[in-house]
PDB file of C-alpha atoms in Angstrom:
ATOM      1  CA  MET W  22    -242.814 136.939-139.369  1.00 68.00           C
ATOM      2  CA  ARG W  23    -239.236 135.811-138.752  1.00 80.00           C
ATOM      3  CA  LYS W  24    -239.028 138.323-135.915  1.00 87.00           C
ATOM      4  CA  SER W  25    -242.093 136.742-134.330  1.00 89.00           C
ATOM      5  CA  ASP W  26    -240.614 133.245-134.761  1.00 91.00           C
ATOM      6  CA  ARG W  27    -237.411 134.319-133.017  1.00 93.00           C
ATOM      7  CA  GLN W  28    -239.319 135.966-130.205  1.00 95.00           C
ATOM      8  CA  ILE W  29    -241.427 132.860-129.564  1.00 96.00           C
ATOM      9  CA  ALA W  30    -238.277 130.720-129.465  1.00 95.00           C
ATOM     10  CA  LYS W  31    -236.898 133.152-126.871  1.00 96.00           C
ATOM     11  CA  ILE W  32    -240.107 132.935-124.827  1.00 97.00           C
ATOM     12  CA  TYR W  33    -239.733 129.156-124.544  1.00 97.00           C
ATOM     13  CA  ASN W  34    -236.020 129.458-123.854  1.00 97.00           C
ATOM     14  CA  ASP W  35    -236.777 131.877-121.017  1.00 97.00           C
ATOM     15  CA  ALA W  36    -239.411 129.491-119.663  1.00 97.00           C
ATOM     16  CA  ILE W  37    -237.038 126.525-119.410  1.00 97.00           C
ATOM     17  CA  LEU W  38    -234.345 128.729-117.850  1.00 97.00           C
ATOM     18  CA  ARG W  39    -236.811 129.838-115.144  1.00 97.00           C
ATOM     19  CA  ILE W  40    -237.845 126.251-114.472  1.00 97.00           C
ATOM     20  CA  LEU W  41    -234.268 124.956-114.282  1.00 97.00           C
ATOM     21  CA  ARG W  42    -233.207 127.829-112.047  1.00 96.00           C
ATOM     22  CA  GLU W  43    -235.996 126.966-109.607  1.00 96.00           C
ATOM     23  CA  PHE W  44    -235.090 123.273-109.810  1.00 95.00           C
ATOM     24  CA  GLN W  45    -231.407 123.935-109.089  1.00 94.00           C
ATOM     25  CA  GLN W  46    -232.152 126.042-106.019  1.00 92.00           C
ATOM     26  CA  GLY W  47    -233.925 123.276-104.149  1.00 85.00           C
ATOM     27  CA  GLU W  48    -234.066 119.504-103.865  1.00 87.00           C
ATOM     28  CA  GLN W  49    -232.909 118.140-107.208  1.00 91.00           C
ATOM     29  CA  SER W  50    -235.454 115.389-107.794  1.00 95.00           C
ATOM     30  CA  THR W  51    -237.932 114.617-110.551  1.00 95.00           C
ATOM     31  CA  LYS W  52    -240.686 115.620-108.132  1.00 95.00           C
ATOM     32  CA  ALA W  53    -239.045 119.017-107.606  1.00 96.00           C
ATOM     33  CA  LEU W  54    -238.685 119.432-111.361  1.00 96.00           C
ATOM     34  CA  MET W  55    -242.384 118.692-111.820  1.00 96.00           C
ATOM     35  CA  VAL W  56    -243.253 121.216-109.115  1.00 96.00           C
ATOM     36  CA  ALA W  57    -241.120 123.866-110.842  1.00 97.00           C
ATOM     37  CA  ILE W  58    -242.968 123.260-114.112  1.00 97.00           C
ATOM     38  CA  ASN W  59    -246.371 123.489-112.431  1.00 97.00           C
ATOM     39  CA  GLU W  60    -245.519 126.622-110.465  1.00 97.00           C
ATOM     40  CA  ASP W  61    -244.202 128.389-113.541  1.00 96.00           C
ATOM     41  CA  PHE W  62    -247.414 127.571-115.389  1.00 96.00           C
ATOM     42  CA  ASP W  63    -249.610 128.627-112.468  1.00 96.00           C
ATOM     43  CA  ALA W  64    -247.820 131.983-112.372  1.00 96.00           C
ATOM     44  CA  GLN W  65    -248.886 132.398-116.041  1.00 96.00           C
ATOM     45  CA  TYR W  66    -245.438 133.580-117.154  1.00 97.00           C
ATOM     46  CA  LEU W  67    -245.597 131.639-120.421  1.00 97.00           C
ATOM     47  CA  PHE W  68    -249.211 132.606-121.054  1.00 97.00           C
ATOM     48  CA  LYS W  69    -248.540 136.321-120.516  1.00 96.00           C
ATOM     49  CA  ASP W  70    -245.417 136.268-122.686  1.00 97.00           C
ATOM     50  CA  LEU W  71    -247.324 134.542-125.497  1.00 97.00           C
ATOM     51  CA  VAL W  72    -250.182 137.039-125.153  1.00 96.00           C
ATOM     52  CA  ALA W  73    -247.749 139.944-125.540  1.00 96.00           C
ATOM     53  CA  GLU W  74    -246.163 138.359-128.612  1.00 96.00           C
ATOM     54  CA  LEU W  75    -249.496 137.500-130.255  1.00 96.00           C
ATOM     55  CA  GLU W  76    -250.777 141.023-129.634  1.00 96.00           C
ATOM     56  CA  ASP W  77    -247.625 142.375-131.268  1.00 95.00           C
ATOM     57  CA  ALA W  78    -248.039 139.998-134.225  1.00 95.00           C
ATOM     58  CA  VAL W  79    -251.641 141.132-134.762  1.00 96.00           C
ATOM     59  CA  LYS W  80    -250.713 144.821-134.581  1.00 96.00           C
ATOM     60  CA  THR W  81    -247.729 144.301-136.885  1.00 95.00           C
ATOM     61  CA  GLY W  82    -249.880 142.510-139.461  1.00 95.00           C
ATOM     62  CA  ALA W  83    -252.609 145.148-139.371  1.00 96.00           C
ATOM     63  CA  ALA W  84    -250.121 148.018-139.705  1.00 97.00           C
ATOM     64  CA  ALA W  85    -248.413 146.337-142.662  1.00 96.00           C
ATOM     65  CA  GLY W  86    -251.789 145.727-144.308  1.00 96.00           C
ATOM     66  CA  ILE W  87    -252.674 149.419-144.615  1.00 97.00           C
ATOM     67  CA  THR W  88    -249.224 150.749-145.563  1.00 97.00           C
ATOM     68  CA  PHE W  89    -249.270 150.386-149.355  1.00 96.00           C
ATOM     69  CA  SER W  90    -252.814 151.672-149.832  1.00 96.00           C
ATOM     70  CA  GLN W  91    -252.181 154.605-147.506  1.00 97.00           C
ATOM     71  CA  ASP W  92    -248.954 155.598-149.255  1.00 97.00           C
ATOM     72  CA  VAL W  93    -250.475 155.385-152.750  1.00 96.00           C
ATOM     73  CA  THR W  94    -253.614 157.269-151.751  1.00 96.00           C
ATOM     74  CA  THR W  95    -251.928 160.124-149.886  1.00 96.00           C
ATOM     75  CA  ASN W  96    -249.468 160.564-152.766  1.00 95.00           C
ATOM     76  CA  LEU W  97    -252.253 160.834-155.324  1.00 95.00           C
ATOM     77  CA  LEU W  98    -254.292 163.209-153.161  1.00 95.00           C
ATOM     78  CA  GLY W  99    -251.229 165.389-152.746  1.00 94.00           C
ATOM     79  CA  ARG W 100    -250.887 165.694-156.518  1.00 91.00           C
ATOM     80  CA  VAL W 101    -254.220 167.491-156.732  1.00 91.00           C
ATOM     81  CA  GLY W 102    -253.815 169.515-153.538  1.00 93.00           C
ATOM     82  CA  MET W 103    -256.138 167.500-151.275  1.00 94.00           C
ATOM     83  CA  ALA W 104    -255.194 167.163-147.617  1.00 94.00           C
ATOM     84  CA  ALA W 105    -253.851 163.743-146.632  1.00 95.00           C
ATOM     85  CA  GLU W 106    -254.930 163.844-142.967  1.00 95.00           C
ATOM     86  CA  PRO W 107    -258.570 162.705-143.407  1.00 96.00           C
ATOM     87  CA  SER W 108    -257.437 159.752-145.486  1.00 96.00           C
ATOM     88  CA  ILE W 109    -254.725 158.859-142.969  1.00 96.00           C
ATOM     89  CA  ARG W 110    -257.382 158.829-140.240  1.00 96.00           C
ATOM     90  CA  ALA W 111    -259.536 156.531-142.378  1.00 96.00           C
ATOM     91  CA  PHE W 112    -256.655 154.086-142.799  1.00 97.00           C
ATOM     92  CA  GLU W 113    -255.921 154.222-139.083  1.00 96.00           C
ATOM     93  CA  PHE W 114    -259.524 153.216-138.489  1.00 96.00           C
ATOM     94  CA  CYS W 115    -258.995 150.238-140.833  1.00 96.00           C
ATOM     95  CA  ARG W 116    -255.947 149.206-138.801  1.00 96.00           C
ATOM     96  CA  GLN W 117    -257.807 149.478-135.497  1.00 96.00           C
ATOM     97  CA  ARG W 118    -260.747 147.515-136.873  1.00 95.00           C
ATOM     98  CA  ALA W 119    -258.474 144.669-138.036  1.00 95.00           C
ATOM     99  CA  VAL W 120    -256.894 144.461-134.576  1.00 95.00           C
ATOM    100  CA  ALA W 121    -260.270 144.500-132.831  1.00 94.00           C
ATOM    101  CA  ALA W 122    -261.544 141.762-135.151  1.00 92.00           C
ATOM    102  CA  ALA W 123    -258.600 139.525-134.245  1.00 91.00           C
ATOM    103  CA  TYR W 124    -259.394 139.791-130.533  1.00 90.00           C
ATOM    104  CA  ALA W 125    -263.123 139.196-131.027  1.00 90.00           C
ATOM    105  CA  ARG W 126    -262.996 136.446-133.671  1.00 86.00           C
ATOM    106  CA  THR W 127    -264.336 133.000-132.742  1.00 84.00           C
ATOM    107  CA  HIS W 128    -262.482 130.132-134.424  1.00 75.00           C
ATOM    108  CA  LYS W 129    -263.873 126.819-135.681  1.00 75.00           C
ATOM    109  CA  ASP W 130    -263.204 125.200-132.316  1.00 77.00           C
ATOM    110  CA  GLY W 131    -265.353 127.840-130.609  1.00 83.00           C
ATOM    111  CA  LEU W 132    -262.397 129.594-128.981  1.00 89.00           C
ATOM    112  CA  HIS W 133    -261.276 133.209-129.045  1.00 91.00           C
ATOM    113  CA  LEU W 134    -257.633 134.154-129.480  1.00 91.00           C
ATOM    114  CA  SER W 135    -257.039 134.501-125.738  1.00 92.00           C
ATOM    115  CA  ASP W 136    -258.498 131.014-125.210  1.00 94.00           C
ATOM    116  CA  ARG W 137    -256.242 129.526-127.865  1.00 93.00           C
ATOM    117  CA  ILE W 138    -253.185 131.116-126.289  1.00 95.00           C
ATOM    118  CA  TRP W 139    -254.152 129.611-122.933  1.00 95.00           C
ATOM    119  CA  ASN W 140    -254.574 126.212-124.573  1.00 95.00           C
ATOM    120  CA  THR W 141    -251.153 126.543-126.193  1.00 96.00           C
ATOM    121  CA  ALA W 142    -249.477 127.373-122.884  1.00 97.00           C
ATOM    122  CA  GLU W 143    -251.243 124.469-121.168  1.00 96.00           C
ATOM    123  CA  SER W 144    -250.217 122.020-123.907  1.00 96.00           C
ATOM    124  CA  SER W 145    -246.610 123.172-123.524  1.00 97.00           C
ATOM    125  CA  ARG W 146    -246.760 122.508-119.808  1.00 97.00           C
ATOM    126  CA  ASP W 147    -248.199 119.043-120.448  1.00 96.00           C
ATOM    127  CA  ALA W 148    -245.371 118.232-122.887  1.00 95.00           C
ATOM    128  CA  MET W 149    -242.761 119.220-120.311  1.00 96.00           C
ATOM    129  CA  ARG W 150    -244.498 117.172-117.643  1.00 96.00           C
ATOM    130  CA  ALA W 151    -244.580 114.178-119.982  1.00 94.00           C
ATOM    131  CA  ILE W 152    -240.802 114.381-120.443  1.00 94.00           C
ATOM    132  CA  VAL W 153    -240.280 114.385-116.670  1.00 95.00           C
ATOM    133  CA  THR W 154    -242.731 111.516-116.185  1.00 93.00           C
ATOM    134  CA  ALA W 155    -240.805 109.436-118.731  1.00 92.00           C
ATOM    135  CA  GLY W 156    -237.628 110.084-116.731  1.00 91.00           C
ATOM    136  CA  ILE W 157    -238.925 108.931-113.353  1.00 88.00           C
ATOM    137  CA  GLY W 158    -236.440 106.445-111.913  1.00 88.00           C
ATOM    138  CA  GLU W 159    -233.481 108.102-113.633  1.00 91.00           C
ATOM    139  CA  ASP W 160    -231.089 110.725-112.287  1.00 95.00           C
ATOM    140  CA  ALA W 161    -233.038 113.980-111.896  1.00 96.00           C
ATOM    141  CA  VAL W 162    -230.205 116.099-113.309  1.00 96.00           C
ATOM    142  CA  LYS W 163    -230.191 113.936-116.430  1.00 96.00           C
ATOM    143  CA  VAL W 164    -233.947 114.370-116.758  1.00 96.00           C
ATOM    144  CA  ALA W 165    -233.552 118.143-116.420  1.00 96.00           C
ATOM    145  CA  ARG W 166    -230.943 118.119-119.200  1.00 96.00           C
ATOM    146  CA  ALA W 167    -233.295 116.079-121.390  1.00 96.00           C
ATOM    147  CA  LEU W 168    -236.093 118.584-120.738  1.00 96.00           C
ATOM    148  CA  GLU W 169    -233.830 121.500-121.628  1.00 97.00           C
ATOM    149  CA  THR W 170    -232.693 119.747-124.817  1.00 96.00           C
ATOM    150  CA  TYR W 171    -236.289 119.074-125.853  1.00 96.00           C
ATOM    151  CA  VAL W 172    -237.446 122.650-125.297  1.00 96.00           C
ATOM    152  CA  LYS W 173    -234.463 124.182-127.091  1.00 96.00           C
ATOM    153  CA  GLN W 174    -233.791 121.640-129.845  1.00 95.00           C
ATOM    154  CA  GLY W 175    -236.829 119.393-130.274  1.00 94.00           C
ATOM    155  CA  ALA W 176    -237.710 115.722-129.947  1.00 93.00           C
ATOM    156  CA  THR W 177    -235.342 114.349-132.618  1.00 93.00           C
ATOM    157  CA  VAL W 178    -232.218 115.793-130.994  1.00 95.00           C
ATOM    158  CA  THR W 179    -233.463 114.749-127.550  1.00 93.00           C
ATOM    159  CA  ALA W 180    -234.004 111.184-128.766  1.00 92.00           C
ATOM    160  CA  ALA W 181    -230.428 111.049-130.050  1.00 94.00           C
ATOM    161  CA  HIS W 182    -229.030 112.032-126.648  1.00 93.00           C
ATOM    162  CA  PHE W 183    -231.604 110.344-124.397  1.00 92.00           C
ATOM    163  CA  PRO W 184    -232.891 107.381-126.450  1.00 90.00           C
ATOM    164  CA  GLY W 185    -234.329 105.343-123.583  1.00 86.00           C
ATOM    165  CA  MET W 186    -236.359 108.202-122.168  1.00 85.00           C
ATOM    166  CA  MET W 187    -237.738 109.298-125.535  1.00 81.00           C
ATOM    167  CA  LYS W 188    -238.587 105.711-126.468  1.00 84.00           C
ATOM    168  CA  ARG W 189    -240.801 105.555-123.408  1.00 84.00           C
ATOM    169  CA  MET W 190    -242.373 108.842-124.520  1.00 79.00           C
ATOM    170  CA  GLY W 191    -243.623 107.440-127.827  1.00 75.00           C
ATOM    171  CA  SER W 192    -245.661 110.123-129.591  1.00 78.00           C
ATOM    172  CA  ARG W 193    -246.876 111.919-126.483  1.00 81.00           C
ATOM    173  CA  VAL W 194    -245.038 115.164-127.262  1.00 90.00           C
ATOM    174  CA  PRO W 195    -244.832 117.224-130.463  1.00 91.00           C
ATOM    175  CA  GLU W 196    -241.568 117.386-132.400  1.00 93.00           C
ATOM    176  CA  ASN W 197    -241.124 120.999-131.283  1.00 95.00           C
ATOM    177  CA  ILE W 198    -242.733 122.396-128.158  1.00 95.00           C
ATOM    178  CA  ASP W 199    -243.262 125.807-129.740  1.00 95.00           C
ATOM    179  CA  TYR W 200    -244.971 124.475-132.901  1.00 94.00           C
ATOM    180  CA  ASN W 201    -248.523 125.435-131.884  1.00 94.00           C
ATOM    181  CA  ALA W 202    -247.437 128.887-130.698  1.00 95.00           C
ATOM    182  CA  LEU W 203    -245.603 129.517-133.973  1.00 94.00           C
ATOM    183  CA  ARG W 204    -248.578 128.365-136.028  1.00 92.00           C
ATOM    184  CA  LEU W 205    -250.946 130.550-134.022  1.00 93.00           C
ATOM    185  CA  ALA W 206    -248.727 133.631-134.376  1.00 93.00           C
ATOM    186  CA  ARG W 207    -248.329 133.128-138.127  1.00 91.00           C
ATOM    187  CA  THR W 208    -252.066 132.622-138.579  1.00 91.00           C
ATOM    188  CA  GLU W 209    -253.025 135.711-136.583  1.00 92.00           C
ATOM    189  CA  LEU W 210    -250.416 137.935-138.249  1.00 93.00           C
ATOM    190  CA  THR W 211    -251.543 136.803-141.715  1.00 92.00           C
ATOM    191  CA  THR W 212    -255.226 137.226-140.818  1.00 93.00           C
ATOM    192  CA  ALA W 213    -254.713 140.764-139.500  1.00 95.00           C
ATOM    193  CA  TYR W 214    -252.644 141.653-142.566  1.00 95.00           C
ATOM    194  CA  GLY W 215    -255.272 140.305-144.972  1.00 94.00           C
ATOM    195  CA  GLU W 216    -258.163 141.972-143.181  1.00 95.00           C
ATOM    196  CA  ALA W 217    -256.367 145.324-143.007  1.00 96.00           C
ATOM    197  CA  THR W 218    -255.320 145.071-146.678  1.00 96.00           C
ATOM    198  CA  ILE W 219    -258.903 144.497-147.808  1.00 96.00           C
ATOM    199  CA  GLY W 220    -260.227 147.228-145.501  1.00 95.00           C
ATOM    200  CA  ALA W 221    -257.612 149.697-146.738  1.00 97.00           C
ATOM    201  CA  ALA W 222    -258.410 148.891-150.369  1.00 96.00           C
ATOM    202  CA  LYS W 223    -262.056 149.697-149.699  1.00 95.00           C
ATOM    203  CA  ALA W 224    -261.024 152.962-148.025  1.00 96.00           C
ATOM    204  CA  SER W 225    -258.950 154.103-151.009  1.00 97.00           C
ATOM    205  CA  PRO W 226    -260.401 155.760-154.115  1.00 96.00           C
ATOM    206  CA  ALA W 227    -257.519 154.387-156.202  1.00 96.00           C
ATOM    207  CA  ILE W 228    -257.499 150.788-154.963  1.00 94.00           C
ATOM    208  CA  LYS W 229    -260.732 148.842-155.168  1.00 89.00           C
ATOM    209  CA  LYS W 230    -259.229 145.512-156.153  1.00 95.00           C
ATOM    210  CA  VAL W 231    -256.819 143.103-154.485  1.00 96.00           C
ATOM    211  CA  ARG W 232    -254.808 140.131-155.685  1.00 96.00           C
ATOM    212  CA  TRP W 233    -254.404 136.716-154.027  1.00 96.00           C
ATOM    213  CA  VAL W 234    -250.688 135.863-154.293  1.00 94.00           C
ATOM    214  CA  LEU W 235    -249.365 132.345-153.712  1.00 92.00           C
ATOM    215  CA  SER W 236    -246.470 132.038-151.283  1.00 88.00           C
ATOM    216  CA  ASN W 237    -243.154 131.186-152.962  1.00 85.00           C
ATOM    217  CA  THR W 238    -242.898 128.332-150.449  1.00 81.00           C
ATOM    218  CA  HIS W 239    -246.315 126.912-151.399  1.00 77.00           C
ATOM    219  CA  PRO W 240    -245.676 123.140-151.108  1.00 77.00           C
ATOM    220  CA  ARG W 241    -248.650 121.503-152.827  1.00 84.00           C
ATOM    221  CA  THR W 242    -251.842 122.223-154.751  1.00 89.00           C
ATOM    222  CA  ASP W 243    -254.755 123.195-152.484  1.00 91.00           C
ATOM    223  CA  ILE W 244    -257.508 125.794-152.106  1.00 93.00           C
ATOM    224  CA  CYS W 245    -254.930 128.575-152.398  1.00 94.00           C
ATOM    225  CA  ASP W 246    -254.283 127.654-156.046  1.00 93.00           C
ATOM    226  CA  ALA W 247    -257.991 128.069-156.776  1.00 95.00           C
ATOM    227  CA  TYR W 248    -257.971 131.480-155.076  1.00 95.00           C
ATOM    228  CA  ALA W 249    -254.842 132.529-157.011  1.00 94.00           C
ATOM    229  CA  SER W 250    -256.615 131.786-160.302  1.00 94.00           C
ATOM    230  CA  GLY W 251    -260.058 133.000-159.235  1.00 94.00           C
ATOM    231  CA  GLY W 252    -261.656 136.419-159.503  1.00 94.00           C
ATOM    232  CA  ASP W 253    -260.764 137.743-162.953  1.00 94.00           C
ATOM    233  CA  GLY W 254    -258.935 134.494-163.733  1.00 94.00           C
ATOM    234  CA  HIS W 255    -255.626 135.813-162.433  1.00 94.00           C
ATOM    235  CA  GLY W 256    -256.412 136.072-158.731  1.00 95.00           C
ATOM    236  CA  VAL W 257    -257.635 139.683-158.856  1.00 97.00           C
ATOM    237  CA  TYR W 258    -260.880 140.383-156.957  1.00 96.00           C
ATOM    238  CA  ASP W 259    -263.026 143.323-156.019  1.00 95.00           C
ATOM    239  CA  ALA W 260    -261.949 143.975-152.437  1.00 94.00           C
ATOM    240  CA  LYS W 261    -265.400 143.087-151.104  1.00 91.00           C
ATOM    241  CA  ASP W 262    -265.320 139.681-152.844  1.00 94.00           C
ATOM    242  CA  CYS W 263    -261.795 138.473-152.037  1.00 95.00           C
ATOM    243  CA  PRO W 264    -261.514 135.229-150.026  1.00 93.00           C
ATOM    244  CA  LEU W 265    -260.182 135.754-146.523  1.00 88.00           C
ATOM    245  CA  SER W 266    -256.571 134.945-145.738  1.00 89.00           C
ATOM    246  CA  PRO W 267    -255.140 132.660-144.436  1.00 90.00           C
ATOM    247  CA  ALA W 268    -256.951 129.871-146.251  1.00 89.00           C
ATOM    248  CA  HIS W 269    -255.638 127.212-143.848  1.00 84.00           C
ATOM    249  CA  PRO W 270    -253.251 126.865-140.872  1.00 78.00           C
ATOM    250  CA  ASN W 271    -249.667 127.827-141.737  1.00 79.00           C
ATOM    251  CA  CYS W 272    -250.868 129.468-144.981  1.00 85.00           C
ATOM    252  CA  LEU W 273    -248.286 132.039-146.084  1.00 84.00           C
ATOM    253  CA  CYS W 274    -250.116 133.319-149.153  1.00 91.00           C
ATOM    254  CA  THR W 275    -250.843 137.045-149.134  1.00 92.00           C
ATOM    255  CA  ILE W 276    -253.464 139.491-150.324  1.00 95.00           C
ATOM    256  CA  GLN W 277    -251.956 142.474-152.124  1.00 95.00           C
ATOM    257  CA  PRO W 278    -253.555 145.721-153.315  1.00 96.00           C
ATOM    258  CA  ALA W 279    -254.133 146.017-157.078  1.00 95.00           C
ATOM    259  CA  PRO W 280    -254.254 149.790-157.690  1.00 95.00           C
ATOM    260  CA  GLU W 281    -255.710 151.602-160.636  1.00 94.00           C
ATOM    261  CA  ASP W 282    -253.166 153.114-163.051  1.00 94.00           C
ATOM    262  CA  PRO W 283    -251.951 156.191-161.122  1.00 92.00           C
ATOM    263  CA  VAL W 284    -251.809 158.507-164.148  1.00 93.00           C
ATOM    264  CA  LYS W 285    -255.361 157.637-165.193  1.00 95.00           C
ATOM    265  CA  PHE W 286    -256.624 157.908-161.634  1.00 95.00           C
ATOM    266  CA  ALA W 287    -255.021 161.337-161.159  1.00 93.00           C
ATOM    267  CA  GLN W 288    -256.835 162.489-164.293  1.00 94.00           C
ATOM    268  CA  ARG W 289    -260.135 161.118-162.995  1.00 95.00           C
ATOM    269  CA  LEU W 290    -259.542 162.775-159.635  1.00 95.00           C
ATOM    270  CA  LYS W 291    -259.078 166.168-161.312  1.00 95.00           C
ATOM    271  CA  LYS W 292    -262.304 165.655-163.272  1.00 96.00           C
ATOM    272  CA  TRP W 293    -264.114 164.821-160.039  1.00 96.00           C
ATOM    273  CA  MET W 294    -262.825 167.985-158.371  1.00 95.00           C
ATOM    274  CA  ALA W 295    -264.243 170.001-161.270  1.00 95.00           C
ATOM    275  CA  ASP W 296    -267.509 168.051-161.395  1.00 97.00           C
ATOM    276  CA  PRO W 297    -268.226 165.564-158.538  1.00 95.00           C
ATOM    277  CA  ASN W 298    -271.023 163.910-160.512  1.00 96.00           C
ATOM    278  CA  SER W 299    -268.625 162.964-163.302  1.00 97.00           C
ATOM    279  CA  GLN W 300    -266.935 160.295-161.164  1.00 97.00           C
ATOM    280  CA  PRO W 301    -269.603 158.561-159.020  1.00 97.00           C
ATOM    281  CA  ASP W 302    -267.161 156.088-157.447  1.00 96.00           C
ATOM    282  CA  ILE W 303    -264.858 158.867-156.219  1.00 96.00           C
ATOM    283  CA  GLU W 304    -267.821 160.883-154.966  1.00 97.00           C
ATOM    284  CA  LYS W 305    -268.989 157.833-153.010  1.00 95.00           C
ATOM    285  CA  TRP W 306    -265.490 157.367-151.565  1.00 96.00           C
ATOM    286  CA  TYR W 307    -265.393 161.034-150.583  1.00 96.00           C
ATOM    287  CA  GLY W 308    -268.619 160.740-148.600  1.00 94.00           C
ATOM    288  CA  GLU W 309    -267.816 157.423-146.936  1.00 93.00           C
ATOM    289  CA  ASN W 310    -264.057 157.508-146.389  1.00 93.00           C
ATOM    290  CA  TYR W 311    -262.857 161.124-146.462  1.00 95.00           C
ATOM    291  CA  LYS W 312    -265.463 163.682-145.487  1.00 94.00           C
ATOM    292  CA  LYS W 313    -266.334 162.134-142.124  1.00 90.00           C
ATOM    293  CA  PHE W 314    -262.651 162.159-141.159  1.00 94.00           C
ATOM    294  CA  GLU W 315    -262.145 165.856-141.956  1.00 89.00           C
ATOM    295  CA  GLY W 316    -261.558 168.484-139.268  1.00 72.00           C
ATOM    296  CA  LYS W 317    -259.564 168.398-136.043  1.00 53.00           C
ATOM    297  CA  ASN W 318    -261.801 165.743-134.508  1.00 58.00           C
ATOM    298  CA  GLY W 319    -262.741 164.009-137.749  1.00 58.00           C
ATOM    299  CA  GLY W 320    -263.546 160.374-137.227  1.00 52.00           C
ATOM    300  CA  SER W 321    -263.361 160.602-133.436  1.00 46.00           C
ATOM    301  CA  ASN W 322    -266.629 158.680-133.136  1.00 46.00           C
ATOM    302  CA  VAL W 323    -265.402 155.712-135.180  1.00 44.00           C
ATOM    303  CA  PHE W 324    -262.088 155.637-133.300  1.00 42.00           C
ATOM    304  CA  ALA W 325    -264.096 154.362-130.351  1.00 38.00           C
ATOM    305  CA  THR W 326    -263.735 150.861-131.831  1.00 38.00           C
ATOM    306  CA  ARG W 327    -261.657 148.844-129.381  1.00 37.00           C
ATOM    307  CA  PRO W 328    -261.303 145.177-128.426  1.00 38.00           C
ATOM    308  CA  SER W 329    -264.168 144.174-126.164  1.00 40.00           C
ATOM    309  CA  LYS W 330    -261.707 142.681-123.688  1.00 47.00           C
ATOM    310  CA  SER W 331    -258.008 142.409-123.164  1.00 55.00           C
ATOM    311  CA  LEU W 332    -256.282 139.195-124.159  1.00 58.00           C
ATOM    312  CA  LEU W 333    -255.119 139.106-120.550  1.00 56.00           C
ATOM    313  CA  THR W 334    -258.639 138.776-119.150  1.00 53.00           C
ATOM    314  CA  PRO W 335    -258.237 136.169-116.379  1.00 49.00           C
ATOM    315  CA  VAL W 336    -259.256 132.650-117.331  1.00 49.00           C
ATOM    316  CA  THR W 337    -261.689 131.107-114.831  1.00 54.00           C
ATOM    317  CA  GLU W 338    -261.270 127.614-113.395  1.00 56.00           C
ATOM    318  CA  GLN W 339    -264.314 126.423-115.346  1.00 54.00           C
ATOM    319  CA  GLN W 340    -262.849 127.879-118.552  1.00 47.00           C
ATOM    320  CA  LYS W 341    -259.557 126.100-117.864  1.00 48.00           C
ATOM    321  CA  LYS W 342    -261.385 122.789-117.474  1.00 52.00           C
ATOM    322  CA  THR W 343    -263.437 123.381-120.639  1.00 46.00           C
ATOM    323  CA  LEU W 344    -260.365 124.386-122.627  1.00 43.00           C
ATOM    324  CA  GLY W 345    -258.508 121.302-121.443  1.00 49.00           C
ATOM    325  CA  ASN W 346    -261.344 119.111-122.676  1.00 49.00           C
ATOM    326  CA  LEU W 347    -261.428 120.913-126.019  1.00 42.00           C
ATOM    327  CA  ARG W 348    -257.672 120.472-126.413  1.00 40.00           C
ATOM    328  CA  ASP W 349    -258.054 116.730-125.932  1.00 42.00           C
ATOM    329  CA  ARG W 350    -260.822 116.629-128.558  1.00 36.00           C
ATOM    330  CA  TYR W 351    -259.072 118.721-131.184  1.00 30.00           C
TER     331      TYR W 351
END
């Protein structure tokens, strides 16, 4: 997550450097600065960079979500001489499904992930334009420095260096221009991780339960505390019954696999190999999450799951107008 935070900060740093470079090459006026902001947005540089980072965050979260369950399962299968490859293919399917779900999911505001990224980029442009508007009548170079300070260091630092300009701004800009992008990346990474963790637990014969774990930075009592004490009373749930994570924006709680005792499971696995009917749960797992992934092309039909559209699907003019209206409402 820290890697994603750093990368988003770099994306915004690159954006302001592009805008200032364009501004410095022409007429240095507030009008020229506004034009540079608009042209950079119209070229969709910020949007495309945020799309790439959000896609990476989703894929990172999904990959992390399957890792523990895959490692435990393949180790246990190896102990009894079962091939790991079918199980690895099953976990890969879980990862792909979590990624596809992130792209297809509709949020409470009715928007898909690609729409929310567009909204975030547009809000960032509006914040930069608001800074320039507040500086009209002042030296354009000073306004450009104020804009750079805001993008790189936030509203508080900008107010200390450019008090008059920021006083005129009031509360029209967020404290940090990258706040919404950071929140979106954290939410999507956590969602993909949670979904992949639950899916991987279901795909493992040794892990059918998961645990809701409070973040060590959890600031106040909320729904997460109820989840952490729900299930069996200690936050442990059957994978199919676990609440979805994150529970709210900026939620850093995690869902972790709760495996069966490995020694006991290995014994049960050996009994199943001798008599499949003796362990109905393992026999069910074998049919649903192992057998169909056997063979050279095992699972090839389910690997067809893919996002229905790229996050870079062009946004139409009508969609831009609709998204702008939604941003104002929410």
